[in-house]
Short mmCIF file of C-alpha atoms and ligand atoms in Angstrom, two decimals:
data_model
loop_
_atom_site.label_atom_id
_atom_site.label_comp_id
_atom_site.label_asym_id
_atom_site.label_seq_id
_atom_site.Cartn_x
_atom_site.Cartn_y
_atom_site.Cartn_z
CA UNK A 186 0.00 0.00 0.00
CA UNK A 187 1.78 3.08 -1.19
CA UNK A 188 -0.01 6.12 0.14
CA UNK A 189 -0.64 6.06 3.87
CA UNK A 190 1.58 9.09 4.61
CA UNK A 191 0.21 12.15 6.32
CA UNK A 192 -2.05 14.11 4.03
CA UNK A 193 0.22 16.06 1.77
CA UNK A 194 -1.76 18.85 0.10
CA UNK A 195 -1.04 17.39 -3.33
CA UNK A 196 -2.63 14.05 -2.53
CA UNK A 197 -5.61 13.47 -4.82
CA UNK A 198 -9.00 13.00 -3.17
CA UNK A 199 -9.58 9.93 -5.33
CA UNK A 200 -6.71 7.83 -6.58
CA UNK A 201 -7.42 4.84 -8.78
CA UNK A 202 -4.34 2.68 -9.29
CA UNK A 203 -4.08 -0.19 -11.75
CA UNK A 204 -7.74 -1.09 -11.39
CA UNK A 205 -8.65 -4.43 -12.89
CA UNK A 206 -12.15 -5.80 -13.13
CA UNK A 207 -13.52 -8.88 -14.86
CA UNK A 208 -16.98 -10.23 -15.36
CA UNK A 209 -16.37 -13.96 -15.45
CA UNK A 210 -13.50 -14.54 -17.86
CA UNK A 211 -13.90 -11.21 -19.63
CA UNK A 212 -11.62 -8.46 -18.41
CA UNK A 213 -13.49 -5.15 -18.60
CA UNK A 214 -11.08 -2.79 -16.80
CA UNK A 215 -7.46 -3.56 -17.63
CA UNK A 216 -5.45 -1.43 -15.24
CA UNK A 217 -7.10 1.97 -14.97
CA UNK A 218 -5.18 4.85 -13.37
CA UNK A 219 -7.08 8.01 -12.58
CA UNK A 220 -6.77 10.85 -10.07
CA UNK A 221 -9.40 13.33 -8.98
CA UNK A 222 -8.30 16.26 -6.87
CA UNK A 223 -10.43 18.02 -4.27
CA UNK A 224 -12.83 20.38 -6.02
CA UNK A 225 -12.00 19.04 -9.46
CA UNK A 226 -14.57 18.08 -12.07
CA UNK A 227 -13.47 15.12 -14.18
CA UNK A 228 -15.52 13.91 -17.14
CA UNK A 229 -15.10 10.47 -18.62
CA UNK A 230 -15.97 10.04 -22.27
CA UNK A 231 -15.59 7.03 -24.50
CA UNK A 232 -17.49 4.65 -26.71
CA UNK A 233 -20.16 2.30 -25.48
CA UNK A 234 -18.77 -0.71 -23.67
CA UNK A 235 -15.42 0.90 -22.89
CA UNK A 236 -16.01 0.40 -19.15
CA UNK A 237 -17.06 3.88 -17.95
CA UNK A 238 -20.04 2.74 -15.89
CA UNK A 239 -18.11 -0.21 -14.51
CA UNK A 240 -15.35 2.13 -13.35
CA UNK A 241 -17.78 4.37 -11.43
CA UNK A 242 -19.47 1.34 -9.89
CA UNK A 243 -16.13 0.02 -8.68
CA UNK A 244 -15.39 3.36 -7.02
CA UNK A 245 -18.73 3.22 -5.21
CA UNK A 246 -18.25 -0.45 -4.33
CA UNK A 247 -21.31 -1.58 -6.24
CA UNK A 248 -18.97 -3.93 -8.12
CA UNK A 249 -16.13 -6.00 -6.76
CA UNK A 250 -12.80 -5.70 -8.52
CA UNK A 251 -9.94 -8.13 -8.79
CA UNK A 252 -6.82 -5.99 -8.96
CA UNK A 253 -5.38 -2.60 -8.18
CA UNK A 254 -6.77 -0.22 -5.62
CA UNK A 255 -9.07 2.71 -5.11
CA UNK A 256 -8.04 5.24 -2.48
CA UNK A 257 -10.55 7.77 -1.25
CA UNK A 258 -8.88 10.46 0.82
CA UNK A 259 -6.00 8.03 1.32
CA UNK A 260 -8.18 5.17 2.53
CA UNK A 261 -8.30 2.00 0.42
CA UNK A 262 -11.95 1.25 -0.32
CA UNK A 263 -13.63 -2.12 -0.56
CA UNK A 264 -10.77 -4.32 0.52
CA UNK A 265 -8.25 -4.85 3.26
CA UNK A 266 -4.99 -6.67 3.24
CA UNK A 267 -4.48 -9.48 5.73
CA UNK A 268 -1.41 -11.71 5.76
CA UNK A 269 -0.83 -10.91 2.11
CA UNK A 270 -4.41 -11.75 1.21
CA UNK A 271 -6.92 -9.34 -0.21
CA UNK A 272 -10.24 -9.50 1.62
CA UNK A 273 -13.52 -7.79 0.79
CA UNK A 274 -14.70 -5.55 3.64
CA UNK A 275 -17.77 -6.41 5.68
CA UNK A 276 -21.12 -4.97 4.73
CA UNK A 277 -21.03 -2.41 7.53
CA UNK A 278 -17.63 -1.06 6.43
CA UNK A 279 -18.67 -0.99 2.78
CA UNK A 280 -21.74 1.01 3.78
CA UNK A 281 -19.62 3.46 5.76
CA UNK A 282 -17.31 3.96 2.78
CA UNK A 283 -20.19 4.28 0.34
CA UNK A 284 -21.65 7.05 2.46
CA UNK A 285 -18.56 9.12 1.60
CA UNK A 286 -19.35 9.10 -2.10
CA UNK A 287 -22.62 10.11 -3.68
CA UNK A 288 -23.98 8.52 -6.82
CA UNK A 289 -26.50 9.75 -9.34
CA UNK A 290 -27.81 7.12 -11.74
CA UNK A 291 -28.94 7.31 -15.32
CA UNK A 292 -32.37 5.97 -14.32
CA UNK A 293 -32.84 8.24 -11.25
CA UNK A 294 -33.73 5.33 -8.97
CA UNK A 295 -35.81 7.44 -6.59
CA UNK A 296 -37.49 5.52 -3.79
CA UNK A 297 -41.08 5.36 -5.08
CA UNK A 298 -42.70 5.06 -1.66
CA UNK A 299 -41.18 8.30 -0.39
CA UNK A 300 -41.81 11.92 -1.31
CA UNK A 301 -39.08 14.07 -2.82
CA UNK A 302 -38.15 15.26 0.66
CA UNK A 303 -38.41 11.71 2.01
CA UNK A 304 -35.91 10.55 -0.61
CA UNK A 305 -33.41 13.15 0.55
CA UNK A 306 -34.13 12.53 4.22
CA UNK A 307 -33.68 8.74 4.27
CA UNK A 308 -29.89 8.77 4.26
CA UNK A 309 -29.73 11.76 6.58
CA UNK A 310 -31.85 9.96 9.15
CA UNK A 311 -30.81 6.33 8.82
CA UNK A 312 -27.15 6.77 7.88
CA UNK A 313 -26.25 10.07 9.50
CA UNK A 314 -28.64 9.59 12.42
CA UNK A 315 -30.18 13.04 12.09
CA UNK A 316 -33.47 13.83 13.81
CA UNK A 317 -36.59 14.23 11.71
CA UNK A 318 -36.89 18.01 11.93
CA UNK A 319 -33.24 18.61 11.16
CA UNK A 320 -33.27 16.16 8.25
CA UNK A 321 -36.38 17.82 6.88
CA UNK A 322 -34.71 21.23 7.05
CA UNK A 323 -31.59 19.96 5.28
CA UNK A 324 -33.74 18.26 2.63
CA UNK A 325 -35.73 21.43 1.99
CA UNK A 326 -32.53 23.40 1.66
CA UNK A 327 -31.15 20.97 -0.91
CA UNK A 328 -34.41 20.74 -2.83
CA UNK A 329 -34.42 24.54 -2.99
CA UNK A 330 -30.88 24.46 -4.36
CA UNK A 331 -31.94 22.21 -7.22
CA UNK A 332 -34.96 24.41 -7.84
CA UNK A 333 -37.61 22.11 -6.34
CA UNK A 334 -38.59 23.84 -3.11
CA UNK A 335 -42.23 23.65 -4.15
CA UNK A 336 -42.10 19.94 -4.87
CA UNK A 337 -40.87 18.63 -1.51
CA UNK A 338 -44.03 16.65 -0.80
CA UNK A 339 -44.59 15.31 -4.29
CA UNK A 340 -44.21 11.60 -4.99
CA UNK A 341 -41.57 10.70 -7.58
CA UNK A 342 -44.33 9.56 -9.94
CA UNK A 343 -45.73 13.10 -9.87
CA UNK A 344 -42.46 14.62 -11.07
CA UNK A 345 -41.05 14.97 -14.57
CA UNK A 346 -37.88 13.07 -15.44
CA UNK A 347 -35.79 16.21 -15.09
CA UNK A 348 -37.31 16.96 -11.70
CA UNK A 349 -36.75 13.38 -10.56
CA UNK A 350 -33.11 13.57 -11.55
CA UNK A 351 -32.70 16.83 -9.66
CA UNK A 352 -34.20 15.18 -6.56
CA UNK A 353 -31.67 12.37 -7.03
CA UNK A 354 -28.90 14.98 -7.17
CA UNK A 355 -30.20 16.60 -3.97
CA UNK A 356 -30.39 13.16 -2.35
CA UNK A 357 -26.75 12.47 -3.18
CA UNK A 358 -25.42 15.90 -2.20
CA UNK A 359 -27.35 16.27 1.04
CA UNK A 360 -25.16 13.51 2.45
CA UNK A 361 -22.18 15.86 1.98
CA UNK A 362 -20.11 13.24 0.19
CA UNK A 363 -16.46 13.88 -0.49
CA UNK A 364 -16.99 12.90 -4.11
CA UNK A 365 -20.04 12.62 -6.34
CA UNK A 366 -20.28 10.09 -9.17
CA UNK A 367 -22.68 10.86 -12.00
CA UNK A 368 -23.28 8.27 -14.72
CA UNK A 369 -24.90 9.66 -17.86
CA UNK A 370 -27.50 11.38 -15.79
CA UNK A 371 -29.27 12.98 -18.75
CA UNK A 372 -29.41 9.96 -21.06
CA UNK A 373 -32.88 8.89 -19.94
CA UNK A 374 -34.33 12.39 -20.28
CA UNK A 375 -36.35 14.00 -23.04
CA UNK A 376 -34.13 16.50 -24.84
CA UNK A 377 -36.00 19.51 -23.49
CA UNK A 378 -35.32 18.39 -19.89
CA UNK A 379 -31.58 17.89 -20.30
CA UNK A 380 -30.71 21.55 -19.87
CA UNK A 381 -32.20 21.97 -16.39
CA UNK A 382 -30.26 18.98 -15.04
CA UNK A 383 -26.96 20.02 -16.61
CA UNK A 384 -27.43 23.55 -15.27
CA UNK A 385 -27.87 22.09 -11.79
CA UNK A 386 -24.65 20.08 -12.07
CA UNK A 387 -22.81 23.11 -13.42
CA UNK A 388 -23.92 25.19 -10.44
CA UNK A 389 -22.68 22.51 -8.03
CA UNK A 390 -19.35 22.36 -9.85
CA UNK A 391 -19.11 26.12 -9.49
CA UNK A 392 -19.61 25.77 -5.75
CA UNK A 393 -16.60 23.51 -5.37
CA UNK A 394 -18.13 20.01 -5.39
CA UNK A 395 -15.77 17.25 -6.50
CA UNK A 396 -17.38 15.43 -9.40
CA UNK A 397 -16.47 12.39 -11.45
CA UNK A 398 -18.95 12.06 -14.25
CA UNK A 399 -19.59 10.01 -17.34
CA UNK A 400 -21.27 11.86 -20.15
CA UNK A 401 -22.12 11.71 -23.83
CA UNK A 402 -22.76 15.47 -23.88
CA UNK A 403 -19.48 16.74 -25.29
CA UNK A 404 -20.41 20.41 -25.01
CA UNK A 405 -21.23 19.91 -21.35
CA UNK A 406 -17.98 18.01 -20.71
CA UNK A 407 -16.06 20.86 -22.31
CA UNK A 408 -17.96 23.49 -20.29
CA UNK A 409 -17.92 21.98 -16.85
CA UNK A 410 -14.73 19.92 -16.55
CA UNK A 411 -11.24 20.68 -15.38
CA UNK A 412 -10.10 17.40 -16.84
CA UNK A 413 -11.53 15.09 -19.50
CA UNK A 414 -10.62 11.42 -19.65
CA UNK A 415 -11.07 9.31 -22.74
CA UNK A 416 -11.59 5.62 -22.01
CA UNK A 417 -11.05 2.97 -24.62
CA UNK A 418 -11.30 -0.81 -24.16
CA UNK A 419 -10.96 -0.74 -20.39
CA UNK A 420 -8.06 1.70 -20.22
CA UNK A 421 -7.58 5.44 -19.95
CA UNK A 422 -6.33 6.24 -23.43
CA UNK A 423 -5.97 9.98 -23.08
CA UNK A 424 -6.52 12.63 -20.46
CA UNK A 425 -6.10 16.38 -20.27
CA UNK A 426 -7.81 19.73 -19.97
CA UNK A 427 -10.92 19.91 -22.15
CA UNK A 428 -9.29 22.46 -24.48
CA UNK A 429 -6.48 20.04 -25.33
CA UNK A 430 -8.55 16.91 -25.49
CA UNK A 431 -11.24 18.35 -27.72
CA UNK A 432 -9.05 20.89 -29.54
CA UNK A 433 -6.02 18.74 -30.15
CA UNK A 434 -6.83 15.05 -29.70
CA UNK A 435 -3.89 12.70 -30.26
CA UNK A 436 -5.13 9.14 -29.77
CA UNK A 437 -6.46 7.87 -33.12
CA UNK A 438 -9.50 6.28 -31.45
CA UNK A 439 -10.30 9.58 -29.71
CA UNK A 440 -10.11 11.45 -33.02
CA UNK A 441 -12.46 8.90 -34.52
CA UNK A 442 -14.77 9.04 -31.47
CA UNK A 443 -15.00 12.82 -31.55
CA UNK A 444 -15.74 12.80 -35.26
CA UNK A 445 -18.60 10.37 -34.52
CA UNK A 446 -20.12 12.56 -31.81
CA UNK A 447 -19.96 15.78 -33.80
CA UNK A 448 -22.38 14.36 -36.33
CA UNK A 449 -25.37 14.63 -34.00
CA UNK B 56 -92.27 -35.23 3.04
CA UNK B 57 -91.58 -31.53 2.64
CA UNK B 58 -89.26 -29.40 4.73
CA UNK B 59 -90.74 -26.20 6.12
CA UNK B 60 -88.25 -23.49 6.59
CA UNK B 61 -88.21 -21.96 10.04
CA UNK B 62 -85.51 -19.45 10.76
CA UNK B 63 -86.62 -18.80 14.33
CA UNK B 64 -83.86 -21.05 15.60
CA UNK B 65 -81.32 -18.99 13.65
CA UNK B 66 -82.52 -15.74 15.21
CA UNK B 67 -82.47 -17.32 18.63
CA UNK B 68 -78.88 -18.38 18.10
CA UNK B 69 -77.73 -15.27 16.28
CA UNK B 70 -75.50 -14.05 19.14
CA UNK B 71 -73.66 -17.39 19.11
CA UNK B 72 -73.30 -17.33 15.33
CA UNK B 73 -71.98 -13.79 15.39
CA UNK B 74 -69.67 -14.67 18.24
CA UNK B 75 -68.36 -17.55 16.14
CA UNK B 76 -67.92 -15.21 13.19
CA UNK B 77 -65.94 -12.77 15.30
CA UNK B 78 -63.77 -15.57 16.63
CA UNK B 79 -63.07 -16.67 13.05
CA UNK B 80 -61.98 -13.14 12.15
CA UNK B 81 -59.70 -13.07 15.16
CA UNK B 82 -58.16 -16.42 14.27
CA UNK B 83 -57.60 -15.24 10.70
CA UNK B 84 -56.07 -11.93 11.78
CA UNK B 85 -53.70 -13.58 14.24
CA UNK B 86 -52.70 -16.17 11.66
CA UNK B 87 -52.18 -13.51 9.03
CA UNK B 88 -49.95 -11.53 11.39
CA UNK B 89 -47.82 -14.54 12.33
CA UNK B 90 -47.92 -15.92 8.80
CA UNK B 91 -46.68 -12.55 7.51
CA UNK B 92 -43.69 -12.69 9.84
CA UNK B 93 -42.91 -16.24 8.73
CA UNK B 94 -43.52 -15.29 5.10
CA UNK B 95 -41.22 -12.26 5.31
CA UNK B 96 -38.46 -14.39 6.78
CA UNK B 97 -39.07 -17.08 4.15
CA UNK B 98 -39.31 -14.56 1.31
CA UNK B 99 -36.07 -12.79 2.18
CA UNK B 100 -34.34 -16.16 2.70
CA UNK B 101 -35.53 -17.44 -0.65
CA UNK B 102 -34.01 -14.51 -2.55
CA UNK B 103 -30.98 -14.23 -0.25
CA UNK B 104 -27.35 -15.06 -0.84
CA UNK B 105 -27.26 -17.99 1.58
CA UNK B 106 -27.68 -21.35 -0.10
CA UNK B 107 -28.80 -23.17 3.09
CA UNK B 108 -31.26 -20.32 3.66
CA UNK B 109 -32.75 -20.73 0.21
CA UNK B 110 -32.95 -24.51 0.67
CA UNK B 111 -34.69 -24.10 4.02
CA UNK B 112 -37.31 -21.76 2.56
CA UNK B 113 -37.91 -24.02 -0.44
CA UNK B 114 -38.29 -27.11 1.74
CA UNK B 115 -40.72 -25.40 4.07
CA UNK B 116 -42.87 -24.23 1.18
CA UNK B 117 -42.83 -27.62 -0.50
CA UNK B 118 -43.72 -29.53 2.68
CA UNK B 119 -46.56 -27.25 3.73
CA UNK B 120 -48.05 -26.86 0.28
CA UNK B 121 -48.23 -30.61 -0.14
CA UNK B 122 -49.89 -31.23 3.19
CA UNK B 123 -53.67 -30.77 3.50
CA UNK B 124 -54.46 -28.01 5.94
CA UNK B 125 -56.74 -30.29 7.97
CA UNK B 126 -53.81 -32.64 8.52
CA UNK B 127 -51.63 -29.78 9.76
CA UNK B 128 -54.37 -28.69 12.16
CA UNK B 129 -54.90 -32.21 13.51
CA UNK B 130 -51.21 -32.90 13.74
CA UNK B 131 -50.50 -29.81 15.81
CA UNK B 132 -53.47 -30.40 18.09
CA UNK B 133 -53.30 -34.16 18.60
CA UNK B 134 -49.71 -35.16 17.83
CA UNK B 135 -47.70 -32.35 19.38
CA UNK B 136 -48.82 -33.10 22.96
CA UNK B 137 -47.23 -36.53 22.62
CA UNK B 138 -44.00 -34.74 21.80
CA UNK B 139 -44.35 -32.63 24.91
CA UNK B 140 -45.88 -29.47 23.44
CA UNK B 141 -49.38 -28.84 24.72
CA UNK B 142 -51.30 -25.92 23.20
CA UNK B 143 -54.90 -24.92 23.87
CA UNK B 144 -57.31 -25.32 20.93
CA UNK B 145 -57.28 -21.68 19.80
CA UNK B 146 -53.51 -21.17 19.92
CA UNK B 147 -52.93 -24.58 18.38
CA UNK B 148 -55.19 -23.69 15.45
CA UNK B 149 -53.53 -20.28 15.05
CA UNK B 150 -50.14 -22.00 14.98
CA UNK B 151 -51.36 -24.39 12.27
CA UNK B 152 -52.93 -21.67 10.15
CA UNK B 153 -49.85 -19.45 10.54
CA UNK B 154 -47.57 -22.24 9.44
CA UNK B 155 -49.86 -22.87 6.50
CA UNK B 156 -50.25 -19.24 5.43
CA UNK B 157 -46.54 -18.59 6.04
CA UNK B 158 -45.73 -20.96 3.17
CA UNK B 159 -48.09 -19.23 0.77
CA UNK B 160 -46.91 -15.81 1.90
CA UNK B 161 -43.29 -16.88 1.42
CA UNK B 162 -44.14 -17.32 -2.24
CA UNK B 163 -46.07 -14.04 -2.35
CA UNK B 164 -43.20 -12.10 -0.79
CA UNK B 165 -40.60 -13.86 -2.90
CA UNK B 166 -42.39 -12.75 -6.06
CA UNK B 167 -42.76 -9.25 -4.60
CA UNK B 168 -39.07 -9.06 -3.77
CA UNK B 169 -38.01 -10.22 -7.21
CA UNK B 170 -40.14 -7.44 -8.68
CA UNK B 171 -38.33 -4.66 -6.80
CA UNK B 172 -36.07 -2.90 -9.33
CA UNK B 173 -32.37 -3.61 -8.58
CA UNK B 174 -31.67 0.10 -9.12
CA UNK B 175 -33.49 0.88 -5.88
CA UNK B 176 -31.22 -1.47 -3.95
CA UNK B 177 -28.20 0.23 -5.49
CA UNK B 178 -29.56 3.68 -4.69
CA UNK B 179 -30.03 2.58 -1.09
CA UNK B 180 -26.49 1.24 -0.90
CA UNK B 181 -25.17 4.37 -2.55
CA UNK B 182 -26.44 6.61 0.26
CA UNK B 183 -24.67 4.34 2.73
CA UNK B 184 -27.41 2.03 3.98
CA UNK B 185 -26.31 -1.42 5.10
CA UNK B 186 -27.91 -4.47 3.51
CA UNK B 187 -30.32 -4.65 6.43
CA UNK B 188 -31.08 -0.93 6.09
CA UNK B 189 -31.87 -1.37 2.41
CA UNK B 190 -34.20 -4.27 3.20
CA UNK B 191 -35.95 -2.36 5.97
CA UNK B 192 -36.28 1.08 4.42
CA UNK B 193 -36.34 0.46 0.67
CA UNK B 194 -37.04 -3.08 -0.49
CA UNK B 195 -39.53 -3.96 2.28
CA UNK B 196 -41.90 -1.00 1.82
CA UNK B 197 -41.82 -1.16 -1.98
CA UNK B 198 -42.46 -4.91 -1.95
CA UNK B 199 -45.29 -4.62 0.58
CA UNK B 200 -47.13 -2.12 -1.58
CA UNK B 201 -46.77 -4.41 -4.56
CA UNK B 202 -48.16 -7.43 -2.71
CA UNK B 203 -50.98 -5.61 -0.91
CA UNK B 204 -53.66 -7.15 -3.19
CA UNK B 205 -52.22 -10.63 -2.65
CA UNK B 206 -52.14 -10.06 1.11
CA UNK B 207 -55.80 -9.08 0.97
CA UNK B 208 -56.89 -12.20 -0.85
CA UNK B 209 -54.77 -14.29 1.51
CA UNK B 210 -56.65 -12.79 4.43
CA UNK B 211 -59.97 -13.74 2.84
CA UNK B 212 -58.74 -17.29 2.23
CA UNK B 213 -57.53 -17.55 5.80
CA UNK B 214 -60.86 -16.32 7.09
CA UNK B 215 -62.64 -19.06 5.16
CA UNK B 216 -60.08 -21.62 6.33
CA UNK B 217 -60.95 -20.86 9.95
CA UNK B 218 -63.99 -23.10 9.45
CA UNK B 219 -61.55 -26.00 9.69
CA UNK B 220 -61.08 -25.11 13.37
CA UNK B 221 -64.45 -26.77 13.95
CA UNK B 222 -62.60 -30.06 13.54
CA UNK B 223 -60.90 -29.49 16.88
CA UNK B 224 -64.01 -27.92 18.46
CA UNK B 225 -62.91 -24.30 18.37
CA UNK B 226 -66.30 -22.54 18.71
CA UNK B 227 -66.16 -20.45 15.55
CA UNK B 228 -68.96 -20.01 13.04
CA UNK B 229 -68.94 -23.46 11.43
CA UNK B 230 -68.84 -25.10 14.85
CA UNK B 231 -71.81 -23.00 15.99
CA UNK B 232 -73.80 -23.85 12.87
CA UNK B 233 -73.19 -27.53 13.42
CA UNK B 234 -74.26 -27.20 17.03
CA UNK B 235 -77.59 -25.64 15.97
CA UNK B 236 -77.95 -28.35 13.41
CA UNK B 237 -77.41 -31.09 15.99
CA UNK B 238 -79.56 -29.52 18.67
CA UNK B 239 -82.53 -28.44 16.54
CA UNK B 240 -82.33 -30.51 13.33
CA UNK B 241 -82.80 -27.24 11.39
CA UNK B 242 -80.17 -28.41 8.89
CA UNK B 243 -80.97 -26.10 6.00
CA UNK B 244 -81.45 -23.01 8.16
CA UNK B 245 -78.25 -23.51 10.12
CA UNK B 246 -76.02 -23.97 7.09
CA UNK B 247 -77.77 -21.28 5.08
CA UNK B 248 -77.19 -18.81 7.89
CA UNK B 249 -73.53 -19.80 8.18
CA UNK B 250 -72.98 -19.50 4.43
CA UNK B 251 -74.69 -16.12 4.31
CA UNK B 252 -72.53 -14.83 7.12
CA UNK B 253 -69.33 -16.10 5.46
CA UNK B 254 -70.28 -14.57 2.11
CA UNK B 255 -71.32 -11.22 3.56
CA UNK B 256 -68.16 -10.97 5.64
CA UNK B 257 -65.92 -11.80 2.70
CA UNK B 258 -67.61 -9.10 0.65
CA UNK B 259 -67.09 -6.59 3.42
CA UNK B 260 -63.43 -7.50 3.81
CA UNK B 261 -62.90 -7.23 0.06
CA UNK B 262 -64.50 -3.78 0.02
CA UNK B 263 -62.36 -2.64 2.95
CA UNK B 264 -59.26 -3.90 1.16
CA UNK B 265 -60.13 -1.96 -1.98
CA UNK B 266 -60.38 1.13 0.20
CA UNK B 267 -57.00 0.37 1.71
CA UNK B 268 -55.43 -0.03 -1.71
CA UNK B 269 -56.82 3.34 -2.73
CA UNK B 270 -55.27 4.88 0.38
CA UNK B 271 -51.86 3.55 -0.69
CA UNK B 272 -51.80 4.20 -4.41
CA UNK B 273 -49.58 2.26 -6.75
CA UNK B 274 -46.31 4.02 -7.44
N1 ATP C 87 -23.01 -7.22 -14.85
C1 ATP C 87 -22.29 -7.47 -15.96
N2 ATP C 87 -22.03 -8.74 -16.33
C2 ATP C 87 -21.29 -9.01 -17.43
N3 ATP C 87 -20.78 -8.09 -18.24
C3 ATP C 87 -21.01 -6.80 -17.93
C4 ATP C 87 -21.77 -6.42 -16.79
N4 ATP C 87 -21.83 -5.07 -16.74
C5 ATP C 87 -21.13 -4.64 -17.81
N5 ATP C 87 -20.64 -5.66 -18.52
C6 ATP C 87 -19.81 -5.54 -19.74
O1 ATP C 87 -18.73 -4.69 -19.43
C7 ATP C 87 -18.44 -3.88 -20.55
C8 ATP C 87 -18.35 -2.43 -20.11
O2 ATP C 87 -19.65 -2.02 -19.69
P1 ATP C 87 -19.92 -0.58 -19.16
O3 ATP C 87 -21.36 -0.54 -18.81
O4 ATP C 87 -18.94 -0.24 -18.11
O5 ATP C 87 -19.63 0.32 -20.44
P2 ATP C 87 -19.88 1.87 -20.66
O6 ATP C 87 -18.57 2.44 -21.08
O7 ATP C 87 -20.53 2.45 -19.46
O8 ATP C 87 -20.87 1.86 -21.89
P3 ATP C 87 -22.09 2.83 -22.23
O9 ATP C 87 -21.50 4.06 -22.83
O10 ATP C 87 -22.89 2.06 -23.22
O11 ATP C 87 -22.83 3.10 -20.96
C9 ATP C 87 -19.48 -4.15 -21.59
O12 ATP C 87 -18.92 -5.00 -22.56
C10 ATP C 87 -20.56 -4.86 -20.84
O13 ATP C 87 -21.21 -5.79 -21.66
MG1 MG C 88 -22.42 3.27 -19.07
#
């Protein structure tokens, strides 16, 4: 384990080192290295099947991985080393680590039996142990920040897709995670609802949230990111500031990929 | 020849019939409550990660579903005492009906659990809930809403099944009707009254359940 030194200021908030992940015999992630610094916004782009979703799910411990490590704020997540053997953490420890990252899904995944406020409050109450009144106040504050103050008591089924996704963003951010993972959060939305969700994410980025996101919206990636990462066949093929990556792509597959996305 | 209907004996015994009806409802409610606990345990086991757990749930369901309910009732009441467990009639019948309904409810809950979208489980994990927390706060409530109609029809079935308690002389409605029958020879009146009471009660329960389902709308 390389990085247990005292927190040097340069240490990235998230450090992914040589991450390997297979489904059965098929290796999907083949040694991914990726850093995300505190307050940074990193966008992952890449063709379908390149492993973007799998990478985010490994970071949030929704998938097990077979090699390499993921360090969040210096702490290895998901596994511990014992007598040279790599052991998956217990459920309780996984839950504690997951609480430090937020995740927003493509398909919203709001809890259908709870109101918008109830969705935001569940983690505050049951994970953070907040009282009802305090959790409600925090939830209302976050719903207001995503522009849904008036919708606190609506059921998810009474909200538009864009509104549901903004509730999901509030639900993730209310937990005050160190890092937020967003996986193609506008892909399931009607085109006219995409803008409101992207504007919300952009505002959060402006307020200093640390974001690792996967997107097919190249304009958005260019606008919002400090760093863009191009994934190809389970590896990071190219990374850099959006100006370089979009303005002067070097990897032949990236050039081809960008040509493909400009068409629509 | 010719049977003249005379319902006077029914009216005279109405308090006993209604008392039997009420007892049947109580037996059904208690069995539903216990059966739900068993069914929840069985349902979660049957979709769980533990292989022995899944085997246990499957065996329980298979054994109970292939045993006639009357046999379960008689076994618990007459055979258990020989094994050192002595239950009074009412509790013994409730135990039998709970065991019986628990098997059916295991299947109901299993189907309900399978129908909960996996994305909800992941969303629950993502905010930092433990597996138990996800089951309690996310999967459980969503599943229960989905199986509410099935729970309702199970309750109606259980209520009708309480008539089997007459076999061990629990004084519910069927037992009372048979008593009238034996004491007064008003065979038709006694059984007509019992049937009418069963039918009317089932209709009322069904209507109440529809109201309940409206109170908790589908997502
Ligand atoms: N649960 C799974 N079991 C088996 N294979 C999987 C599983 N999940 C993903 N894969 C495979 O892993 C590969 C990478 O999938 P992943 O979803 O990470 O790609 P992606 O880059 O997010 O693609 P997209 O842009 O289409 O979302 C794909 O080939 C996919 O078929
Ligand atoms: Mg994906």
